[in-house]
PDB file of C-alpha atoms in Angstrom:
ATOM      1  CA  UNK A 131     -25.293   0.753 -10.636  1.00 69.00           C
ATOM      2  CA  UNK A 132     -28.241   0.176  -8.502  1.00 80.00           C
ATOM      3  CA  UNK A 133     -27.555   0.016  -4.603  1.00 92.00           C
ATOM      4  CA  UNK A 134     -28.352  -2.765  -2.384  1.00 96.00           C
ATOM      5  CA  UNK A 135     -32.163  -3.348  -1.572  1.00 97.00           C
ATOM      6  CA  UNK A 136     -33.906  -4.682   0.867  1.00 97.00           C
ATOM      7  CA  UNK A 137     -37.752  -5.976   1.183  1.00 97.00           C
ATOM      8  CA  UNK A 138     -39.614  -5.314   2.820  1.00 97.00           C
ATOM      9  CA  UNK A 139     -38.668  -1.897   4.014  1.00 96.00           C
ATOM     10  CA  UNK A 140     -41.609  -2.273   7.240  1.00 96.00           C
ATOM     11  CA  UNK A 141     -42.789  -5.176   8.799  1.00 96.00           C
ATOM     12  CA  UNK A 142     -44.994  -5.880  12.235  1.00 98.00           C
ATOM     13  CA  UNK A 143     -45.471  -9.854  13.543  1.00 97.00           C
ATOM     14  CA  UNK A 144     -46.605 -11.225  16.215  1.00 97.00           C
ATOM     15  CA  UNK A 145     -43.979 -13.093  19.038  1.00 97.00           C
ATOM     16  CA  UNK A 146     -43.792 -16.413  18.308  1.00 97.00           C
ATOM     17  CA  UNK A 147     -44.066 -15.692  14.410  1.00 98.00           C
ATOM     18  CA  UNK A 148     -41.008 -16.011  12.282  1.00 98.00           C
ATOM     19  CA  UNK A 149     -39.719 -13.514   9.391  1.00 98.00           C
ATOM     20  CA  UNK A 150     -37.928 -13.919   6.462  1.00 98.00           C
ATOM     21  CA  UNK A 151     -36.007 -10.708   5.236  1.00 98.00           C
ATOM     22  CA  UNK A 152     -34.290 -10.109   2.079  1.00 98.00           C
ATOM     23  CA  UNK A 153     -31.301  -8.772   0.686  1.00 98.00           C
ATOM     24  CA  UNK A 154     -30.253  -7.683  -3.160  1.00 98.00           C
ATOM     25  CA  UNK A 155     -26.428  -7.044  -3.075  1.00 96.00           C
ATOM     26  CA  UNK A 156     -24.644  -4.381  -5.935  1.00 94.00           C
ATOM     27  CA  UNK A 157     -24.317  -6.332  -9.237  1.00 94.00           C
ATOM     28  CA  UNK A 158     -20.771  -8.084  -9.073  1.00 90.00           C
ATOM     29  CA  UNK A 159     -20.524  -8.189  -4.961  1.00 91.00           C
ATOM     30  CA  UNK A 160     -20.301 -11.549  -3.862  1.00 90.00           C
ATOM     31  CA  UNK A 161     -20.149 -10.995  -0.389  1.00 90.00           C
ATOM     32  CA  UNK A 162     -23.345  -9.932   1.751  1.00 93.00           C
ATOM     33  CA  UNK A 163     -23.193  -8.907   5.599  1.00 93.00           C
ATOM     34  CA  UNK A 164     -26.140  -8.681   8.217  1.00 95.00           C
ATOM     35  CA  UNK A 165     -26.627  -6.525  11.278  1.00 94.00           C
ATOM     36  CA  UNK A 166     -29.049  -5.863  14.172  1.00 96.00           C
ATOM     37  CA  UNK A 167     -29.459  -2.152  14.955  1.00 94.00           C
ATOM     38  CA  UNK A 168     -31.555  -1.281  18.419  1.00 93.00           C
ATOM     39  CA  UNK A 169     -31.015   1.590  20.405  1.00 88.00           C
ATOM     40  CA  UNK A 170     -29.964  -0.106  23.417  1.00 86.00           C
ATOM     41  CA  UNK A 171     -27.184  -2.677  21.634  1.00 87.00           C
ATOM     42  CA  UNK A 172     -26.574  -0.500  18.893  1.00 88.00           C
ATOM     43  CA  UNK A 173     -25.256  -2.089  15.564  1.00 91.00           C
ATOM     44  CA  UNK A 174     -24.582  -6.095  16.401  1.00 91.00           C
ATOM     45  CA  UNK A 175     -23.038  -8.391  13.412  1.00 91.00           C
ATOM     46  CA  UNK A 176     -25.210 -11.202  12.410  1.00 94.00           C
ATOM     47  CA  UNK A 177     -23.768 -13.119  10.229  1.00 90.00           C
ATOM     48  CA  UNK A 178     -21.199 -12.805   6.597  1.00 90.00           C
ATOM     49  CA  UNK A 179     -21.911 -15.112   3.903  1.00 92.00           C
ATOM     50  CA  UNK A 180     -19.621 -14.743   0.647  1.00 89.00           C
ATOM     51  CA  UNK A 181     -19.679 -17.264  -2.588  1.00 89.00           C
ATOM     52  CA  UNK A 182     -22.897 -18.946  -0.377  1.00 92.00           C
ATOM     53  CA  UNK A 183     -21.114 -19.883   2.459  1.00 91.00           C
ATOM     54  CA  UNK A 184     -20.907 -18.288   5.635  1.00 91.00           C
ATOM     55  CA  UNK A 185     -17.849 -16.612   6.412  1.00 86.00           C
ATOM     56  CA  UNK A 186     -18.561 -14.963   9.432  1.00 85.00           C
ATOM     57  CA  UNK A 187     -21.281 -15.575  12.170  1.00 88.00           C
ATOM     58  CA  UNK A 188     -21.791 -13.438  15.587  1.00 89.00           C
ATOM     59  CA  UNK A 189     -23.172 -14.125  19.190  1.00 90.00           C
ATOM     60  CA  UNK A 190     -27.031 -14.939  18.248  1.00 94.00           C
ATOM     61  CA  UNK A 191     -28.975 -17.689  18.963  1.00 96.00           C
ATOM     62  CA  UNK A 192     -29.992 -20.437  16.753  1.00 95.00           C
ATOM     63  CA  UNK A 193     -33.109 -18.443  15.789  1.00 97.00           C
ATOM     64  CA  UNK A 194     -31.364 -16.593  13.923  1.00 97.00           C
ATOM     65  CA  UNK A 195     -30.401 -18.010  10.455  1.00 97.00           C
ATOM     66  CA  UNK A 196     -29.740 -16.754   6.506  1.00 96.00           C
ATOM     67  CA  UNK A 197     -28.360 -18.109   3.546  1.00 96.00           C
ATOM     68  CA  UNK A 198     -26.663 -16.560   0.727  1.00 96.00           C
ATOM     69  CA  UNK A 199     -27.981 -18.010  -3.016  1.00 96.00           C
ATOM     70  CA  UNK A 200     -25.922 -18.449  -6.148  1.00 95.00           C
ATOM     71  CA  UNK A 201     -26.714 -14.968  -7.408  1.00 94.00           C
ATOM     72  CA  UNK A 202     -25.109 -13.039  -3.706  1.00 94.00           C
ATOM     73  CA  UNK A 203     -29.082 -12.281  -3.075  1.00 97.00           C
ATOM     74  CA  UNK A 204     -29.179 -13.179   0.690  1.00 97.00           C
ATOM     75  CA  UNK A 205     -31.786 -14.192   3.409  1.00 98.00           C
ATOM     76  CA  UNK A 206     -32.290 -14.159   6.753  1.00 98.00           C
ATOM     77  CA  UNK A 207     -34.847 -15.534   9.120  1.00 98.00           C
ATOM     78  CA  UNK A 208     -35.691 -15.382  12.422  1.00 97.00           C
ATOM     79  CA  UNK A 209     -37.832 -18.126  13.794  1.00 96.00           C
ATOM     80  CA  UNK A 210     -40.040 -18.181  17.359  1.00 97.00           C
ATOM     81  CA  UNK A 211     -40.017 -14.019  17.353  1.00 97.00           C
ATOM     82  CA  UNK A 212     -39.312 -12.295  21.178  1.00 97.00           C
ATOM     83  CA  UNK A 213     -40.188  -8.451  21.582  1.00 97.00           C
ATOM     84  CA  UNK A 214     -36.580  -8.032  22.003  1.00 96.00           C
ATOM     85  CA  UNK A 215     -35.940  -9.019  18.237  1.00 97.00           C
ATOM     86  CA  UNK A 216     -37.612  -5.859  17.616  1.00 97.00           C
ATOM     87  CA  UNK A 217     -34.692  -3.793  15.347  1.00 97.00           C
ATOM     88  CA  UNK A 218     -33.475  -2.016  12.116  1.00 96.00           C
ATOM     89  CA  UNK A 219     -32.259  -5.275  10.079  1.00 97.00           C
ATOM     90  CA  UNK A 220     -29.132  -3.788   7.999  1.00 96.00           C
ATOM     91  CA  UNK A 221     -27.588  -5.974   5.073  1.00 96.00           C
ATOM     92  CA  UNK A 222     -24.231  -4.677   3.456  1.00 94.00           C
ATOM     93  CA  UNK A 223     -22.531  -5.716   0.246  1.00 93.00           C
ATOM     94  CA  UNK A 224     -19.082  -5.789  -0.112  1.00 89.00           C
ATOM     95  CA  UNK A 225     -17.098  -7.296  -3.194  1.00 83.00           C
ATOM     96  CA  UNK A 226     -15.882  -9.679  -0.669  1.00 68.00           C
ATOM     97  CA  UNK A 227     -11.793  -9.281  -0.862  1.00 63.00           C
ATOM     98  CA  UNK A 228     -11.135  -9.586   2.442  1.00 53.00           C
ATOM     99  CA  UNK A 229      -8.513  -6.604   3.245  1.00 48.00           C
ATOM    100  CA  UNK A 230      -8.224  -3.296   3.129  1.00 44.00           C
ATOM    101  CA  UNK A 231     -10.166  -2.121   0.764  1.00 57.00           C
ATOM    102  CA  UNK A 232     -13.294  -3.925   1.540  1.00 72.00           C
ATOM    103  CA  UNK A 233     -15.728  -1.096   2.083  1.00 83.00           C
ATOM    104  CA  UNK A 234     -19.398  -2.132   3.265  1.00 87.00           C
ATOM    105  CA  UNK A 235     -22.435  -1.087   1.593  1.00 91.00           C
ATOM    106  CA  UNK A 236     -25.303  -0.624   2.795  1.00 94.00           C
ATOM    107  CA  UNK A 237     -29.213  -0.848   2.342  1.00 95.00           C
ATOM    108  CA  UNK A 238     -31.715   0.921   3.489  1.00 95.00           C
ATOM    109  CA  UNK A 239     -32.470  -1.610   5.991  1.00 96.00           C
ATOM    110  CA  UNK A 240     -35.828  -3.419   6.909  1.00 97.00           C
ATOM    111  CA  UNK A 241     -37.822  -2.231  10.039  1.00 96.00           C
ATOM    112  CA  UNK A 242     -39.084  -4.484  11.985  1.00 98.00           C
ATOM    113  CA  UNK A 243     -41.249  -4.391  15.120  1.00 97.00           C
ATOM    114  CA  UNK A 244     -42.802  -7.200  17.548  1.00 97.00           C
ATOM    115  CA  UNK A 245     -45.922  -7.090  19.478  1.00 97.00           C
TER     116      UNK A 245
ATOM    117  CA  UNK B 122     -18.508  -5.589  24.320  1.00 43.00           C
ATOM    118  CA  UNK B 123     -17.907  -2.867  20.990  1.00 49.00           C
ATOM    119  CA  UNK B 124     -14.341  -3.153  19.775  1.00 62.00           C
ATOM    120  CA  UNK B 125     -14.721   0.697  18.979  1.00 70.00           C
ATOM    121  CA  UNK B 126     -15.793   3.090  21.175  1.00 82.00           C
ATOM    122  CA  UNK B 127     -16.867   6.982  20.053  1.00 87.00           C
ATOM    123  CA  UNK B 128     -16.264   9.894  21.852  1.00 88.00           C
ATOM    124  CA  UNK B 129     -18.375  11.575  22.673  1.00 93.00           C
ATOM    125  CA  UNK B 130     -21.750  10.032  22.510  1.00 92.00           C
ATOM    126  CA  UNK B 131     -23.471  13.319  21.021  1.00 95.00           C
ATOM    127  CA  UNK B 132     -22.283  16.559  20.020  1.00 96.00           C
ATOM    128  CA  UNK B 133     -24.167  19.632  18.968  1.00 97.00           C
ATOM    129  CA  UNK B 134     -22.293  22.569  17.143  1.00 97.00           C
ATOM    130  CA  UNK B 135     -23.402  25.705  15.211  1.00 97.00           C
ATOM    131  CA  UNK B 136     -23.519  25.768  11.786  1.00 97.00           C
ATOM    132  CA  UNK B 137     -20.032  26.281   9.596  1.00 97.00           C
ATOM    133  CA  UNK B 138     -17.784  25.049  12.843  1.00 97.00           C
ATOM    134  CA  UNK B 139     -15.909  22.108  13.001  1.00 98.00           C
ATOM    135  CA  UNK B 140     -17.009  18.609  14.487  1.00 97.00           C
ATOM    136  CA  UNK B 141     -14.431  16.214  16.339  1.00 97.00           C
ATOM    137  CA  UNK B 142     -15.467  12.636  17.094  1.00 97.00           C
ATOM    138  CA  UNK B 143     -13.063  10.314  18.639  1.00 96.00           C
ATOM    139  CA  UNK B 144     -13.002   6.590  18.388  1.00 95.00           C
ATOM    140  CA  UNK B 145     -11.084   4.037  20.508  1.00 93.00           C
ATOM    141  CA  UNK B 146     -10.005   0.436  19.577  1.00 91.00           C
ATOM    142  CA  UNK B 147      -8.767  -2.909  21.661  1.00 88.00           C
ATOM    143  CA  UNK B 148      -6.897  -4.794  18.944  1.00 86.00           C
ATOM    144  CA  UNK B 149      -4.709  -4.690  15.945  1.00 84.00           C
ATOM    145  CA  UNK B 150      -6.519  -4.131  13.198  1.00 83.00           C
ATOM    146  CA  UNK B 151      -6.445  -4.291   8.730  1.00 82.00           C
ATOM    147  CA  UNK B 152      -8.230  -0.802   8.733  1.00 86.00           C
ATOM    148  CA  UNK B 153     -11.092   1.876  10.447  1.00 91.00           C
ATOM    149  CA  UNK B 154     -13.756   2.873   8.143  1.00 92.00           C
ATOM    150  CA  UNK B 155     -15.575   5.548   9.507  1.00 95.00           C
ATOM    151  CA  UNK B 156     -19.857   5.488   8.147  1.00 95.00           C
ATOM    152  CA  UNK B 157     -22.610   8.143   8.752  1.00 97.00           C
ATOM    153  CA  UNK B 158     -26.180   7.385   9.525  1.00 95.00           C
ATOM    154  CA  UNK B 159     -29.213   9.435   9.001  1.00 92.00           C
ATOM    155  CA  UNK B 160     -31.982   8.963  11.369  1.00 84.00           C
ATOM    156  CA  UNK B 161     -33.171   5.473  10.773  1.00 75.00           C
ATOM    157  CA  UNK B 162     -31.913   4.966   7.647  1.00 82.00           C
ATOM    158  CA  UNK B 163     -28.868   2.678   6.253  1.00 87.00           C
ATOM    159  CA  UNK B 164     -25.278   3.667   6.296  1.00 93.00           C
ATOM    160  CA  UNK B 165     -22.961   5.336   4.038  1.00 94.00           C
ATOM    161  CA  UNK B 166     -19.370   4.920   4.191  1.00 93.00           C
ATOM    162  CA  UNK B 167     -17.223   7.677   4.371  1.00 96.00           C
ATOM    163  CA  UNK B 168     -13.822   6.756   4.317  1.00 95.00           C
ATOM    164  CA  UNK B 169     -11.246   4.098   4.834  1.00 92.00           C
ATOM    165  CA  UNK B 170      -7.657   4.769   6.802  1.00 93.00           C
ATOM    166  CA  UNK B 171      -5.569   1.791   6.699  1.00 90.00           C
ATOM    167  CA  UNK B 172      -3.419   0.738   9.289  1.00 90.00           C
ATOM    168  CA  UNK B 173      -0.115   1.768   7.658  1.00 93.00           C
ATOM    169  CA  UNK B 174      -1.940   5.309   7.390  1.00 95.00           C
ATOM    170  CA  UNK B 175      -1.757   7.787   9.699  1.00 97.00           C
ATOM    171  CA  UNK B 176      -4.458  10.430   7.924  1.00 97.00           C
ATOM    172  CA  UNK B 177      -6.276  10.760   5.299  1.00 97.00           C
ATOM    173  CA  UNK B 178      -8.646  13.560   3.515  1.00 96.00           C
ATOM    174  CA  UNK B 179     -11.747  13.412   1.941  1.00 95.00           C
ATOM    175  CA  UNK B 180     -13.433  16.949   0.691  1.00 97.00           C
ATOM    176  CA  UNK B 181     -14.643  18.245   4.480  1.00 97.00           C
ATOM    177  CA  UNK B 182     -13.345  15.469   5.974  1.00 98.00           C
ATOM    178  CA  UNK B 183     -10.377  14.717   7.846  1.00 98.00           C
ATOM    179  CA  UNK B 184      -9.623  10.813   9.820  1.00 98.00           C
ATOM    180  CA  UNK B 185      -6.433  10.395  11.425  1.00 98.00           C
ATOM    181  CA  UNK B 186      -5.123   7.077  12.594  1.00 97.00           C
ATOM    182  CA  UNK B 187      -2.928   6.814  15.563  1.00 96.00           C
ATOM    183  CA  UNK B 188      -2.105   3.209  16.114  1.00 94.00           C
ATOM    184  CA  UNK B 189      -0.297   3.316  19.039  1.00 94.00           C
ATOM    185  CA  UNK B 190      -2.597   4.325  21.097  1.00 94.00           C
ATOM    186  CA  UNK B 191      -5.339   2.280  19.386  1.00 94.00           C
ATOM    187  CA  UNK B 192      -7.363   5.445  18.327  1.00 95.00           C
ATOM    188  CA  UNK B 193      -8.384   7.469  15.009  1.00 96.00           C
ATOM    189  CA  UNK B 194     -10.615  10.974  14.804  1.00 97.00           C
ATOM    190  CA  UNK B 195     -12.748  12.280  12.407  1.00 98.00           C
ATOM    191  CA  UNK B 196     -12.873  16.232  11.599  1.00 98.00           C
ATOM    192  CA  UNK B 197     -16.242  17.845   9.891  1.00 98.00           C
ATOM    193  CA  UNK B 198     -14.655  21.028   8.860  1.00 98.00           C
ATOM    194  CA  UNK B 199     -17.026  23.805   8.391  1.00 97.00           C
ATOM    195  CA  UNK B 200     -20.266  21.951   8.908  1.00 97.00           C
ATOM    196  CA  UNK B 201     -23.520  21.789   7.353  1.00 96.00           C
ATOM    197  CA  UNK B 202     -26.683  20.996   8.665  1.00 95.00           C
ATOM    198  CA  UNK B 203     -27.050  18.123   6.205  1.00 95.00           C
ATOM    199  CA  UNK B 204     -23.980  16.851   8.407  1.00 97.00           C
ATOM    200  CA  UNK B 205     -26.791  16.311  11.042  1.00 97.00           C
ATOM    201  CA  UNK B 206     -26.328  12.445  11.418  1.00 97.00           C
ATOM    202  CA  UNK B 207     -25.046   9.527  13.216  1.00 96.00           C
ATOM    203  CA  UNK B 208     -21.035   8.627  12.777  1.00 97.00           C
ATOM    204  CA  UNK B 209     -19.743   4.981  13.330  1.00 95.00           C
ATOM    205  CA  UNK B 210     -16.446   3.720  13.533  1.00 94.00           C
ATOM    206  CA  UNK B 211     -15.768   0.963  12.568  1.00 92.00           C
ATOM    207  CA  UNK B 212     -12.983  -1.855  12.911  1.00 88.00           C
ATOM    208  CA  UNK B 213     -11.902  -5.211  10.655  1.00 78.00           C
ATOM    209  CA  UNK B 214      -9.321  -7.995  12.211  1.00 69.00           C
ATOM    210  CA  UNK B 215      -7.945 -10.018   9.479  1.00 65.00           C
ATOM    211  CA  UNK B 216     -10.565 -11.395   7.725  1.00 64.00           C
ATOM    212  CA  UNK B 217     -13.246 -10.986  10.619  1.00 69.00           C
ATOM    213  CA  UNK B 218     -16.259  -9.585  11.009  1.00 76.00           C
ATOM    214  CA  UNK B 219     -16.752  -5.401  10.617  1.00 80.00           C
ATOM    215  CA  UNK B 220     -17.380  -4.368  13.677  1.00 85.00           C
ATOM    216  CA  UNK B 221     -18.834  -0.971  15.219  1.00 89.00           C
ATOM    217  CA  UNK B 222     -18.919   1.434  17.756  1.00 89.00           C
ATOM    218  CA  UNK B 223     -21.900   2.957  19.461  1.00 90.00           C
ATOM    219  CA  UNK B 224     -21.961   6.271  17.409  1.00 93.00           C
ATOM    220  CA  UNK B 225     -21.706  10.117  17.784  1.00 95.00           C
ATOM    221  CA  UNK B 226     -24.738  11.629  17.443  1.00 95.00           C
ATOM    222  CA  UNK B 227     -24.022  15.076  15.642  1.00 97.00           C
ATOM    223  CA  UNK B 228     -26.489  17.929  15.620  1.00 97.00           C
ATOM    224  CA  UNK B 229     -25.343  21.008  13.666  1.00 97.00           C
ATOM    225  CA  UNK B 230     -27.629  23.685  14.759  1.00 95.00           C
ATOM    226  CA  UNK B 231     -28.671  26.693  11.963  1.00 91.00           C
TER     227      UNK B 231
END
C-alpha cells in the first residue's frame, strides 16, 4: 500500500502570497489530519477533516483553511502569508475510527519557507 | 500550552545502551501513542498504550503507562545509531484532536 504523499515536498513565496498544499491519504483512510511543525512551537494541530467534513479544528487564524474531497485527498491553504507561517506542513491519515486504535500516519511533509 | 510534555528535552547515549524518555500529561485520556522523527522528515508511529494498559512491548521497545500520575516512558533497549531521532508523545481525548509534546531529541553516539 502506498503511504501518504504530499506535494510539493519544497516551496518558497513571498509574504502576502497564499499556498495551497496537498495531501494523498493511504487507500481506504477516510480521515486526514494537518499540523504545523516550527522549532519554536513545535508540532501545532491544524485542523481534522474525516468523510469531508471537518472534525477537528485548532487555534489558527482564519488564514488558515483546507478541505477534505470525496476521495479523503485533502487541502490546505494559507492566504495573506507572514514570515512566521514559515514551517514543516505535516498531513496524517488515519482510518478515522475515533478510539483507540486510531494510529496517525504520516507524510513526508511539505517545507515551506517565507521571505 | 502542549498537553504532553517530554523529559528530557535531549539525550545523548553511547551506542548499545538504553534510552529513557519521559512524557507527562494534564487530562484523562483514550490512549498515548508514542512517534519518532528523523531530522526534518515526517513521523512514524511507534506504538500505541491504551489507557486500560499499563505496558506494552514492541521488539526494542518498551512504553509504560502510569495513569495515575498522568505519565508513560519509553525504553530504547540496546540502541542503535539509526535510533538517532526525534520521539513525540502524543495524547487523544475522546474523539479530539492528537495532540503532542515538544520531543526528546536522542543522539546515540558510535
Amino acid at each position: 500500500k502506498a503511504g501518504v504523499t504530499q506535494t510539493p515536498r519544497y516551496l518558497i513565496k513571498t509574504r502576502g502570497q497564499q499556498v495551497t498544499l496537498s495531501c494523498s491519504p493511504i487507500s481506504g483512510h477516510r480521515s486526514v489530519s494537518w499540523y504545523q511543525q516550527t522549532p519554536g512551537q513545535g508540532l501545532q494541530f491544524l485542523f481534522e477533516y474525516f468523510s469531508e467534513t471537518q472534525r477537528n479544528k485548532g487555534n489558527f487564524p482564519g488564514r488558515f483553511s483546507g478541505r477534505q474531497f470525496s476521495n479523503s485527498r485533502s487541502e490546505m491553504n494559507v492566504s495573506t502569508l507572514e514570515l512566521g507561517d514559515s514551517a514543516l506542513y505535516l498531513c496524517a491519515s488515519s482510518s478515522g475510527l475515533a478510539g483507540s486504535t486510531d494510529t496517525q500516519y504520516f507524510g513526508p511533509g511539505t517545507r515551506l519557507t517565507v521571505l | 500550552s502542549q498537553q504532553g510534555e517530554e523529559d528530557p528535552q535531549a539525550l545523548s547515549i553511547q551506542e548499545g545502551e538504553n534510552a529513557t524518555m519521559n512524557c507527562s500529561y494534564k487530562t484523562s485520556i483514550n490512549n498515548l501513542q508514542w512517534y519518532r522523527q528523523n531530522s526534518g522528515r515526517g513521523l512514524v508511529h511507534l506504538i500505541l498504550i491504551r489507557s486500560n494498559e499499563r505496558e506494552k512491548h514492541s521488539g526494542r521497545l518498551r512504553v509504560t503507562l502510569d495513569t495515575s500520575k498522568k505519565s508513560s516512558s519509553l525504553l530504547i533497549t540496546a540502541s542503535r545509531a539509526a535510533d538517532t531521532a526525534s520521539y513525540f508523545c502524543a495524547t487523544r481525548i475522546g474523539a479530539q484532536k492528537l495532540v503532542f509534546g515538544q520531543g526528546t531529541r536522542l543522539t546515540i553516539n558510535p
